[in-house]
Tab-separated table of C-alpha atoms in Angstrom:
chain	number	residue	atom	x	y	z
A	1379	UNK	CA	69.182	134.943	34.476
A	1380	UNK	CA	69.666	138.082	32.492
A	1381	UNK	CA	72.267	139.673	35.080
A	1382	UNK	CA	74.572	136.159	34.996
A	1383	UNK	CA	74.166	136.473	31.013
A	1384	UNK	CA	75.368	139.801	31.730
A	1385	UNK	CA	77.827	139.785	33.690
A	1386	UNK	CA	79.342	136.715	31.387
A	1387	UNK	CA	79.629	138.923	28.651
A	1388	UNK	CA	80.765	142.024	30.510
A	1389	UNK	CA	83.493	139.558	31.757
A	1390	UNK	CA	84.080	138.293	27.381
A	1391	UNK	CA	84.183	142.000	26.863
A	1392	UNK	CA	86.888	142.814	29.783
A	1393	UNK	CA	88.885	139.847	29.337
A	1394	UNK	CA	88.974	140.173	25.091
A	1395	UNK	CA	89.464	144.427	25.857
A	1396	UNK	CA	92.446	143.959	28.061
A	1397	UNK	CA	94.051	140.451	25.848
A	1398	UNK	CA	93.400	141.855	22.682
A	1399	UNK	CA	97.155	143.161	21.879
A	1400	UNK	CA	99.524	141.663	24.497
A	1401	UNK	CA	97.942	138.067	24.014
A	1402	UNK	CA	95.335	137.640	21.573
A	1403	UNK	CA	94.963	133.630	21.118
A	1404	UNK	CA	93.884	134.564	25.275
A	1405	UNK	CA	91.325	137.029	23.964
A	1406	UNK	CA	89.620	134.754	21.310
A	1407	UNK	CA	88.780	131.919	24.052
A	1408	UNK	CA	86.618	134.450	25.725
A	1409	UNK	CA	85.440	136.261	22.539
A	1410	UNK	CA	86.012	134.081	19.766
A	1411	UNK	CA	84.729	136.850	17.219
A	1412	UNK	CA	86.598	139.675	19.062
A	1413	UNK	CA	87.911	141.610	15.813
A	1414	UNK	CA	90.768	143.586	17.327
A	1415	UNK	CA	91.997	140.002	18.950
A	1416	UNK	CA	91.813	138.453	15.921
A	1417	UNK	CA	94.207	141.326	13.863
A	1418	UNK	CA	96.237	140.655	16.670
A	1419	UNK	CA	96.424	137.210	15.996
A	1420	UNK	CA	96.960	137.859	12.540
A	1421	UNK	CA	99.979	140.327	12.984
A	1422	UNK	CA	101.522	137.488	15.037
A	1423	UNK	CA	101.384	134.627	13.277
A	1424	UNK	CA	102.129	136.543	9.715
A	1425	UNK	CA	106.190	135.712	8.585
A	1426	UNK	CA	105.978	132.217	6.594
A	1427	UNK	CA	104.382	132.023	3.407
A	1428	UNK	CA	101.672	129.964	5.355
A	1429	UNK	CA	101.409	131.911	8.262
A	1430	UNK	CA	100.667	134.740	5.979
A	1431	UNK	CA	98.476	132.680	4.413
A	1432	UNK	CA	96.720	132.527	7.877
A	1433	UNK	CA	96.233	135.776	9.051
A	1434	UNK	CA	95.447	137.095	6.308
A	1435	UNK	CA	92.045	134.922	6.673
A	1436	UNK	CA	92.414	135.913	9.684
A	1437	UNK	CA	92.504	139.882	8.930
A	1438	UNK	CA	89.834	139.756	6.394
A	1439	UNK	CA	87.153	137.809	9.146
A	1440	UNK	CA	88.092	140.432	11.890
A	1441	UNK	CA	87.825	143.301	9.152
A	1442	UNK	CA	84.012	141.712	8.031
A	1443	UNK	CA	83.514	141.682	11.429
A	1444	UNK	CA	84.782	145.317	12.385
A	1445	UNK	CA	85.581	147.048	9.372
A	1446	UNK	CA	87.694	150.073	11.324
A	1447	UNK	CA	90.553	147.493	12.184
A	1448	UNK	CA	93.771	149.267	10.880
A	1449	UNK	CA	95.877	146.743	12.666
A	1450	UNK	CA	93.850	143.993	9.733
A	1451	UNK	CA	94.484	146.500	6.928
A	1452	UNK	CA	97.975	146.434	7.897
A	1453	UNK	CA	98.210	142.982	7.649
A	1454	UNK	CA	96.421	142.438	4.185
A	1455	UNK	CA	98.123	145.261	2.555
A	1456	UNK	CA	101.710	143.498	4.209
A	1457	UNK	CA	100.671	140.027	2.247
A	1458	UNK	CA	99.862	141.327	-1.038
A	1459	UNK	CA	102.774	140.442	-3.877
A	1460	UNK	CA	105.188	144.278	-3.464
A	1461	UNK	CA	106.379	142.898	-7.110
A	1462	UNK	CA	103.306	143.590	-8.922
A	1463	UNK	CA	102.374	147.361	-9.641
A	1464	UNK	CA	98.502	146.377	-9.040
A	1465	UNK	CA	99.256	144.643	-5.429
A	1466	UNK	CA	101.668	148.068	-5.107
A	1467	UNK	CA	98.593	150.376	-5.432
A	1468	UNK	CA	96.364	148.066	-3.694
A	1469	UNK	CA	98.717	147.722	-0.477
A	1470	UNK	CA	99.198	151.405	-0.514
A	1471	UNK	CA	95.141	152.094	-1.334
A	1472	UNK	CA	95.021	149.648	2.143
A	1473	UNK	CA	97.762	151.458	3.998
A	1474	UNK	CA	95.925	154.550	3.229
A	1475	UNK	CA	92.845	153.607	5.080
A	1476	UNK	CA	94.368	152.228	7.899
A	1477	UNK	CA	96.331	155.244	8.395
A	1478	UNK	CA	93.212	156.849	8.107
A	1479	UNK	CA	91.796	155.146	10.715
A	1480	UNK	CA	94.630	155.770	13.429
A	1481	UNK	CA	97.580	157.298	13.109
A	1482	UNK	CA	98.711	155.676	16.687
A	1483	UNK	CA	99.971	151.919	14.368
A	1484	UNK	CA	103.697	152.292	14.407
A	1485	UNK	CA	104.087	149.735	11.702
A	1486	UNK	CA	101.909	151.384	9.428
A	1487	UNK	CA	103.932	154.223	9.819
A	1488	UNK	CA	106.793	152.483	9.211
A	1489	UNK	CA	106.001	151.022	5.806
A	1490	UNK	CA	105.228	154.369	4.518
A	1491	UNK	CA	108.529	155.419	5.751
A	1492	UNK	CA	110.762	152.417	3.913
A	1493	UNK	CA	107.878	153.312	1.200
A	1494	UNK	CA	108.500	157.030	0.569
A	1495	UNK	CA	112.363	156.410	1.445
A	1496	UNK	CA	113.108	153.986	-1.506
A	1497	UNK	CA	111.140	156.548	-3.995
A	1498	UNK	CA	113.926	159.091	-2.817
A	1499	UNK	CA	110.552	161.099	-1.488
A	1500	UNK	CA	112.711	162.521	1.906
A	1501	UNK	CA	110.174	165.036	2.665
A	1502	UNK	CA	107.366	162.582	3.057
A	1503	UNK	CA	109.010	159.701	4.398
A	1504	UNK	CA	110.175	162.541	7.129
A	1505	UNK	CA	106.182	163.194	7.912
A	1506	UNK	CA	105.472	159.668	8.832
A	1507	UNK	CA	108.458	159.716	11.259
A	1508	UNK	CA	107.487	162.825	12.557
A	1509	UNK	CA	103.537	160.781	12.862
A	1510	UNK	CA	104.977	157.760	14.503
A	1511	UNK	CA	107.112	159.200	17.396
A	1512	UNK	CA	104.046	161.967	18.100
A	1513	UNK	CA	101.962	158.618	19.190
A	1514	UNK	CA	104.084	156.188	20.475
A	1515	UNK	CA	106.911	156.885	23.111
A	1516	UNK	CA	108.078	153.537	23.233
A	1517	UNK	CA	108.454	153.566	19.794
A	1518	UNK	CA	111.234	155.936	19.932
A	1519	UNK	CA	114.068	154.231	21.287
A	1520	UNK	CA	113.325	151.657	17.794
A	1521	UNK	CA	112.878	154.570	15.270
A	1522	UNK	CA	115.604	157.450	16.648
A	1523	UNK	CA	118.834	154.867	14.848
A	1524	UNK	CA	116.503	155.026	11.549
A	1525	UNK	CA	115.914	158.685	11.434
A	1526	UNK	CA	119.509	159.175	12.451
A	1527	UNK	CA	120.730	156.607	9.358
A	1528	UNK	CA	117.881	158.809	7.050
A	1529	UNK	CA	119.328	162.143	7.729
A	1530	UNK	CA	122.550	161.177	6.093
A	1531	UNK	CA	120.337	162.721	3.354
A	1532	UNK	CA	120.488	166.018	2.612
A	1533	UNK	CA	117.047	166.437	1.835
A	1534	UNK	CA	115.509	164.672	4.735
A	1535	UNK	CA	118.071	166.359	7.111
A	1536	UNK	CA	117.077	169.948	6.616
A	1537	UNK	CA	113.187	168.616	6.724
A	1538	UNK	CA	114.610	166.866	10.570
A	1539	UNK	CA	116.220	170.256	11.669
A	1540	UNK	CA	112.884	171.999	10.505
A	1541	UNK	CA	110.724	169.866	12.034
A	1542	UNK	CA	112.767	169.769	15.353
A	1543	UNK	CA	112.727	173.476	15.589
A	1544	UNK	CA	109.285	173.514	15.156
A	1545	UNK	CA	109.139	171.762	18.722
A	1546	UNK	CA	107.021	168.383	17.818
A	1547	UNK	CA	107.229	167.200	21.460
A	1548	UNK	CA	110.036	164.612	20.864
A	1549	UNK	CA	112.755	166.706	19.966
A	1550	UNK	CA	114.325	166.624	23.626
A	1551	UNK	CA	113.903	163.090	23.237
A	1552	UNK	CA	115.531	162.818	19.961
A	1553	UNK	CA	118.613	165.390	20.940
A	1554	UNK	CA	119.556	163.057	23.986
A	1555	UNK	CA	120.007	160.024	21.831
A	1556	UNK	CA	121.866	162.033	19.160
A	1557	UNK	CA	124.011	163.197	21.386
A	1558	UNK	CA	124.575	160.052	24.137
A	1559	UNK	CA	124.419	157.099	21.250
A	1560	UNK	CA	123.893	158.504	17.828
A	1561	UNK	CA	126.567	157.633	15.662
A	1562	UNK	CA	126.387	160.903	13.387
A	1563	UNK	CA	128.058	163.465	15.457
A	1564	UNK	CA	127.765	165.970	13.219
A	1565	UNK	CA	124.121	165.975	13.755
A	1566	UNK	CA	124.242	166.045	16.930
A	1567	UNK	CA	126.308	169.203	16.815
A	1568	UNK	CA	123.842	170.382	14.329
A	1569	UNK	CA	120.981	170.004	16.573
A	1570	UNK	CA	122.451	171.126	20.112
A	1571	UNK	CA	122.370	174.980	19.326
A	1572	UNK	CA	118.936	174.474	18.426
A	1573	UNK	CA	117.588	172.414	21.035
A	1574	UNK	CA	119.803	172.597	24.303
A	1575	UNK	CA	119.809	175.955	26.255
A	1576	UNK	CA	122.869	176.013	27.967
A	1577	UNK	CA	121.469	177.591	30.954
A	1578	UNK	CA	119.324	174.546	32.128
A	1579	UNK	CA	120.661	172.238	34.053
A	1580	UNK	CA	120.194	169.335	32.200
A	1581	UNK	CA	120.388	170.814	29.005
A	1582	UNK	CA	124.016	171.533	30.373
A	1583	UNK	CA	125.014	168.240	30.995
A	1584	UNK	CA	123.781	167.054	27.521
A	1585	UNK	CA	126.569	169.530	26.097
A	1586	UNK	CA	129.043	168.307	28.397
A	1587	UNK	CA	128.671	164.592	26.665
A	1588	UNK	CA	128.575	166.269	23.474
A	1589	UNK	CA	132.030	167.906	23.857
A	1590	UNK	CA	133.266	164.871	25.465
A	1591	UNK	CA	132.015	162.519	22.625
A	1592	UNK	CA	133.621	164.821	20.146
A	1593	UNK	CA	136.770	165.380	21.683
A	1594	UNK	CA	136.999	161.996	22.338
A	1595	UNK	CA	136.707	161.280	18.570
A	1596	UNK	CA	139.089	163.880	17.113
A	1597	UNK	CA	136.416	166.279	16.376
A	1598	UNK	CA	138.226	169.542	17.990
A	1599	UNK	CA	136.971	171.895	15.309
A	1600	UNK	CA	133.504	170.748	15.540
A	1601	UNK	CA	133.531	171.209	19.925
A	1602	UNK	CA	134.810	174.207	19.613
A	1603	UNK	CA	132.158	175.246	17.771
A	1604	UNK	CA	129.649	173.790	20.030
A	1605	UNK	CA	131.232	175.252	22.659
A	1606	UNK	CA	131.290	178.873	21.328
A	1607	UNK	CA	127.574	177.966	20.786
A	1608	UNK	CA	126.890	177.317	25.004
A	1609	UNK	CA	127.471	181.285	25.531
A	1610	UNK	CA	130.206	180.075	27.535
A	1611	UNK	CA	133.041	182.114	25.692
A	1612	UNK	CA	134.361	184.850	27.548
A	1613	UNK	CA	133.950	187.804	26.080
A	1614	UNK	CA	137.255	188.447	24.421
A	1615	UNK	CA	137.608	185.062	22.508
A	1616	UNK	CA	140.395	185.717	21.682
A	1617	UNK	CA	142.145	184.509	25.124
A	1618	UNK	CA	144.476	181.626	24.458
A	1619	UNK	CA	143.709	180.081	28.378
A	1620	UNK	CA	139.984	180.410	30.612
A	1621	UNK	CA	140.118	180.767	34.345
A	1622	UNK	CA	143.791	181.235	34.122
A	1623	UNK	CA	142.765	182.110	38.220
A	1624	UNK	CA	140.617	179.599	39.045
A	1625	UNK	CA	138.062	182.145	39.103
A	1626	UNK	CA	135.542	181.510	37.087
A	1627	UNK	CA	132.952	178.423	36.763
A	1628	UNK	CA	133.892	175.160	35.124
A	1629	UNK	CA	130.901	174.646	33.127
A	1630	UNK	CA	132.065	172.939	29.980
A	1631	UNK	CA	135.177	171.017	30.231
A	1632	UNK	CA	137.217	170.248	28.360
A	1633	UNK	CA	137.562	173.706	27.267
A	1634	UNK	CA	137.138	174.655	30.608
A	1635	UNK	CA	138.853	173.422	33.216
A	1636	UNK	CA	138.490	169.619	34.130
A	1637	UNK	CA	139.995	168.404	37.838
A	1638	UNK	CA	140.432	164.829	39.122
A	1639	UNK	CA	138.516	163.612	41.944
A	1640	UNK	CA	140.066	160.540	42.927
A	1641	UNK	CA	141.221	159.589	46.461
A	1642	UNK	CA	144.815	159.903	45.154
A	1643	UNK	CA	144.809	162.099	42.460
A	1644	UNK	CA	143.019	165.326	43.029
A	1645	UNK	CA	142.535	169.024	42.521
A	1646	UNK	CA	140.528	171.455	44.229
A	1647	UNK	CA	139.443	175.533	44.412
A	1648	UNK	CA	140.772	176.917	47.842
A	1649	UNK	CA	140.152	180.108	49.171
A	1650	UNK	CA	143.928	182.191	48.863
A	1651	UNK	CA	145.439	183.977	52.113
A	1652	UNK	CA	145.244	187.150	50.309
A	1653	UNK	CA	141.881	186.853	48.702
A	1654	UNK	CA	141.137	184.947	45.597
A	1655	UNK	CA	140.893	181.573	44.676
A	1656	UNK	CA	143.807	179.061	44.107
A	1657	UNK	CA	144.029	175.346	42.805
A	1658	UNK	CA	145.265	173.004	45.217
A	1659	UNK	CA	147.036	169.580	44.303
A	1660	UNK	CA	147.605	166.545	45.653
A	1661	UNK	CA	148.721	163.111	45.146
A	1662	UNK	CA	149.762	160.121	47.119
A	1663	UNK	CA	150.382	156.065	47.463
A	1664	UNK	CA	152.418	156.327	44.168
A	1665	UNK	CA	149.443	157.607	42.453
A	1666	UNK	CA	150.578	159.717	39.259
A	1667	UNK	CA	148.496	161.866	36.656
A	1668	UNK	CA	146.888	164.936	35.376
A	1669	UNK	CA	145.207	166.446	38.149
A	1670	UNK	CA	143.910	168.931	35.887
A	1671	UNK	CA	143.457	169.575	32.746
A	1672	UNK	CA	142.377	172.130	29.444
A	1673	UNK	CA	142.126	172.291	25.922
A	1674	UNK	CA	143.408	174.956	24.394
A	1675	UNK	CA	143.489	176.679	20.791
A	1676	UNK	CA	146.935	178.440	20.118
A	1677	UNK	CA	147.607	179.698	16.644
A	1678	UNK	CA	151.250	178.975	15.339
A	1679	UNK	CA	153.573	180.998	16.663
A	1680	UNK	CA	155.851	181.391	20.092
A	1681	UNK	CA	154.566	181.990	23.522
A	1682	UNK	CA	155.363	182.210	27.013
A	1683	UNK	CA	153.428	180.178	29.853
A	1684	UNK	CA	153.794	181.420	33.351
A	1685	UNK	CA	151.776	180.316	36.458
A	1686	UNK	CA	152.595	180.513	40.151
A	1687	UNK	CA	153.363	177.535	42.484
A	1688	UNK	CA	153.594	177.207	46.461
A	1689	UNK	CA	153.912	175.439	49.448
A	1690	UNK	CA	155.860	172.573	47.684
A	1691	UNK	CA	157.483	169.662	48.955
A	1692	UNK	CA	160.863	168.974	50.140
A	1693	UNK	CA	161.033	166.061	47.160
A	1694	UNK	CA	161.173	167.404	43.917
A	1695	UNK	CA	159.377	164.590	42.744
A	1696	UNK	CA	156.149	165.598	43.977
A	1697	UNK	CA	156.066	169.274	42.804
A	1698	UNK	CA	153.740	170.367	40.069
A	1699	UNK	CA	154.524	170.352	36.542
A	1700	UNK	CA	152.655	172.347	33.876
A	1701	UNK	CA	153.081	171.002	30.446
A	1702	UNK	CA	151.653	171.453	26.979
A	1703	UNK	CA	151.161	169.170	24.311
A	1704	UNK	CA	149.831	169.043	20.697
A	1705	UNK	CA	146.110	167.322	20.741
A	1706	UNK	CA	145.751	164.238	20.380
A	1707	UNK	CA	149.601	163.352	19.269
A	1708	UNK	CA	150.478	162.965	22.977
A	1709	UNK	CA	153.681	162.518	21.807
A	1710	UNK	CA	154.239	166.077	20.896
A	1711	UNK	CA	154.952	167.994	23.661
A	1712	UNK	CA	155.635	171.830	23.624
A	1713	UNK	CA	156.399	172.692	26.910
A	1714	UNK	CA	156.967	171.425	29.762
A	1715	UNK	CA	157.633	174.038	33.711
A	1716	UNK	CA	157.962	172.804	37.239
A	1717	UNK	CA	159.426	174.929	40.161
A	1718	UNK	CA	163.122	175.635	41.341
A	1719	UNK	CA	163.142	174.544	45.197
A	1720	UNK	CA	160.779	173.781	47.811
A	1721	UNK	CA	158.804	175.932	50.251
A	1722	UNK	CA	155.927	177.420	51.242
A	1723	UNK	CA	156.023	180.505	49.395
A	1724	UNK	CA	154.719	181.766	46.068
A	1725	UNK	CA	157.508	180.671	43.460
A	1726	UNK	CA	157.300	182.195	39.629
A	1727	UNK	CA	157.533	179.391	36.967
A	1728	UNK	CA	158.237	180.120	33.066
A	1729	UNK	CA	158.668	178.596	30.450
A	1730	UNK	CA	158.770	179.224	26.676
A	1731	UNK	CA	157.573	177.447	23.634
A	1732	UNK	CA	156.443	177.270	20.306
A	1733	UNK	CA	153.257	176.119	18.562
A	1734	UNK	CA	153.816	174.642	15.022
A	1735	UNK	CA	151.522	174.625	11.742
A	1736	UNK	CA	149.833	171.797	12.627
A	1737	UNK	CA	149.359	171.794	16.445
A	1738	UNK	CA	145.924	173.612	15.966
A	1739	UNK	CA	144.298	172.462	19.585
A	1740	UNK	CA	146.760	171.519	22.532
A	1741	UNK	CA	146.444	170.228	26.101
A	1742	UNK	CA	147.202	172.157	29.340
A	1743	UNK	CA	147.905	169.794	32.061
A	1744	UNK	CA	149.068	169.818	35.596
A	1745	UNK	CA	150.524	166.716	36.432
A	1746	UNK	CA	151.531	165.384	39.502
A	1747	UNK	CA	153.604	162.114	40.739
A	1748	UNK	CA	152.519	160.396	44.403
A	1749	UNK	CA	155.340	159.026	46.663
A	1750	UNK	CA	153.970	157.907	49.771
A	1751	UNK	CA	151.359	158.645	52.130
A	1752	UNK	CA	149.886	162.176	51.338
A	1753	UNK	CA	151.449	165.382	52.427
A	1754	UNK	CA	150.431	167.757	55.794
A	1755	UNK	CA	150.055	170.193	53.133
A	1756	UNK	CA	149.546	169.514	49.349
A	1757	UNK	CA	151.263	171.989	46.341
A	1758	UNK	CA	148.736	175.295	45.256
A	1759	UNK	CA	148.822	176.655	41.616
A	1760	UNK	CA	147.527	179.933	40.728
A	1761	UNK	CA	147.960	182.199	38.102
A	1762	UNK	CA	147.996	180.578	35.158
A	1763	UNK	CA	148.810	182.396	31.967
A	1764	UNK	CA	149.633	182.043	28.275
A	1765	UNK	CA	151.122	184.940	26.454
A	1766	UNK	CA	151.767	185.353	22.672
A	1767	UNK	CA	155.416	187.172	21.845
A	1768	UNK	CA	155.900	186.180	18.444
């Protein structure tokens, strides 16, 4: 008799253990005096005046039952009148303790955060962030747009950076969402010197939505700078143009080189005759475009773009043309070379232009126009350079 007796309870015991948060009402049919089930219960039902009314009877039987129920604390301090400075103090005195208890409740956390964050107290309301995404992952994706909004304060923004730097073991966490769906850019610029080493993998690709994102928005000044950060600047920064030869690696576009990849539309590194690499070209099935693409940062003044073009075809409409234009006015263009004749050999193109006072970043395209089905052998540019003269 003892063992069924047993085994009933062990079976109350499992069934309240495993019901008590995802489905307490469950719980309390097999344990009615379960005290975590009934919290539960209590942090479900709260919202209307009466349902508050409810669990909090609800929270103060599971805390006279189990007095180390933070989830009950919670609820008692979250039905107290916030008007009164007595039911102030005694909520807080009750959010204390249940803090004290475990630090793991996300919504305890969270009321000292709105708590601390309408006394102007950045610092603090920063720790119980900091508390809450330490011990709950899947509380992140919920808190990362509040911490984002909060650190439009200076105060709690330098007390972010700190704490990020420190390494808490969400930062990574935190950088990807400032810089994939954060709407403060700035911040995410901020952050991304800090956090992202260029040299992983995916650390990489996190900078290449960042520059992306921030060209996309106008912010030139701001990916440059985030650029510059990625150790990706050759070393004389001053050069107007990178991989001019196709040489180097592509790492960060769009201030290195970007190239199309569609079926009609494309550009691709090719192994030159005489050694080196070229760019070859292609388009077809009156597919037109930018096949490649650069942005640039040219200081006012004049200059002279040059680049190299062969095996072109008979119809002039399909050749190469190299053109630069103010970003983002696409409307401004600068400059604009394509070759003389057809043929497969090497033919010199030039052109000169002039950058105004308030061109400060410009786009280097090569464009190309489809006719037809694609060529036996598609266009090559090489040698692309930008030269100041004036």
């Amino acid at each position: 008799m003892m063992g069924i007796t047993g085994l009933v309870l062990a079976i109350q015991t499992s069934v309240a253990g495993a019901f008590a948060s995802s489905g307490p009402a469950i719980a309390l049919k097999f344990a009615p005096f379960n005290a975590g089930a009934r919290a539960k219960l209590a942090e479900q039902i709260g919202g209307s005046e009466q349902g508050q009314k409810v669990a909090n009877e609800l929270a103060s039987d599971a805390i006279r039952r189990d007095p180390l129920q933070p989830v009950a604390l919670r609820i008692l301090a979250q039905g107290l009148d916030s008007q009164t400075p007595a039911s102030q103090e005694r909520a807080a005195a009750l959010m204390s303790e249940a803090q004290r208890l475990s630090r793991r409740d996300t919504l305890t956390q969270l009321w000292f955060i709105q708590r601390n964050g309408a006394r102007g107290k950045g610092a603090a309301m920063m720790q119980h962030f900091d508390i809450a995404l330490r011990a709950s992952i899947s509380a992140r994706p919920n808190l990362f747009p509040f911490l984002v909004t909060a650190s439009t304060d200076p105060t709690v923004r330098v007390v972010l950076i700190r704490t990020l730097s420190a390494r808490p073991g969400w930062e990574k966490a935190f950088a990807t969402y400032a810089v994939r769906e954060g709407r403060d850019l700035g911040l995410a610029a901020e952050l991304a010197p800090r956090l992202l080493d260029a040299r992983q993998p995916d650390d990489r690709v996190l900078y290449q939505d960042l520059l992306n994102r921030l060209v996309q928005a106008g912010r030139y000044d701001v990916a440059w700078n985030v650029y510059q950060a990625t150790g990706a600047m050759p070393k004389d920064s001053r050069a107007p143009l990178r991989g001019g030869n196709f040489e180097g690696p592509d790492a960060f576009p769009p201030f290195d080189w970007w190239f199309s990849e569609e079926p009609d539309l494309f550009a691709s590194r090719e192994h030159a005759s005489g050694g080196g690499l070229l760019l070859r070209v292609a388009a077809s099935d009156d597919q037109s475009g930018e096949a490649a693409r650069q942005l640039v940062r040219l200081a006012p003044g004049i200059y002279q773009l040059s680049a190299r073009m062969g095996d072109l075809p008979n119809d002039p409409a399909e050749w190469p043309t190299l053109r630069i234009r103010c970003a983002p006015d696409d409307q401004l263009r600068l400059v604009s070379i394509r070759p003389s004749g057809a043929g497969t050999a090497a033919r010199q193109v030039n052109g000169r232009f002039e950058v105004p006072d308030k061109c400060h970043f410009q786009w280097l395209t090569i464009d190309l126009a489809g006719d037809g089905p694609p060529q036996e052998i598609a266009a090559w540019v090489d040698d692309i350079a930008i030269v100041r003269t004036h």
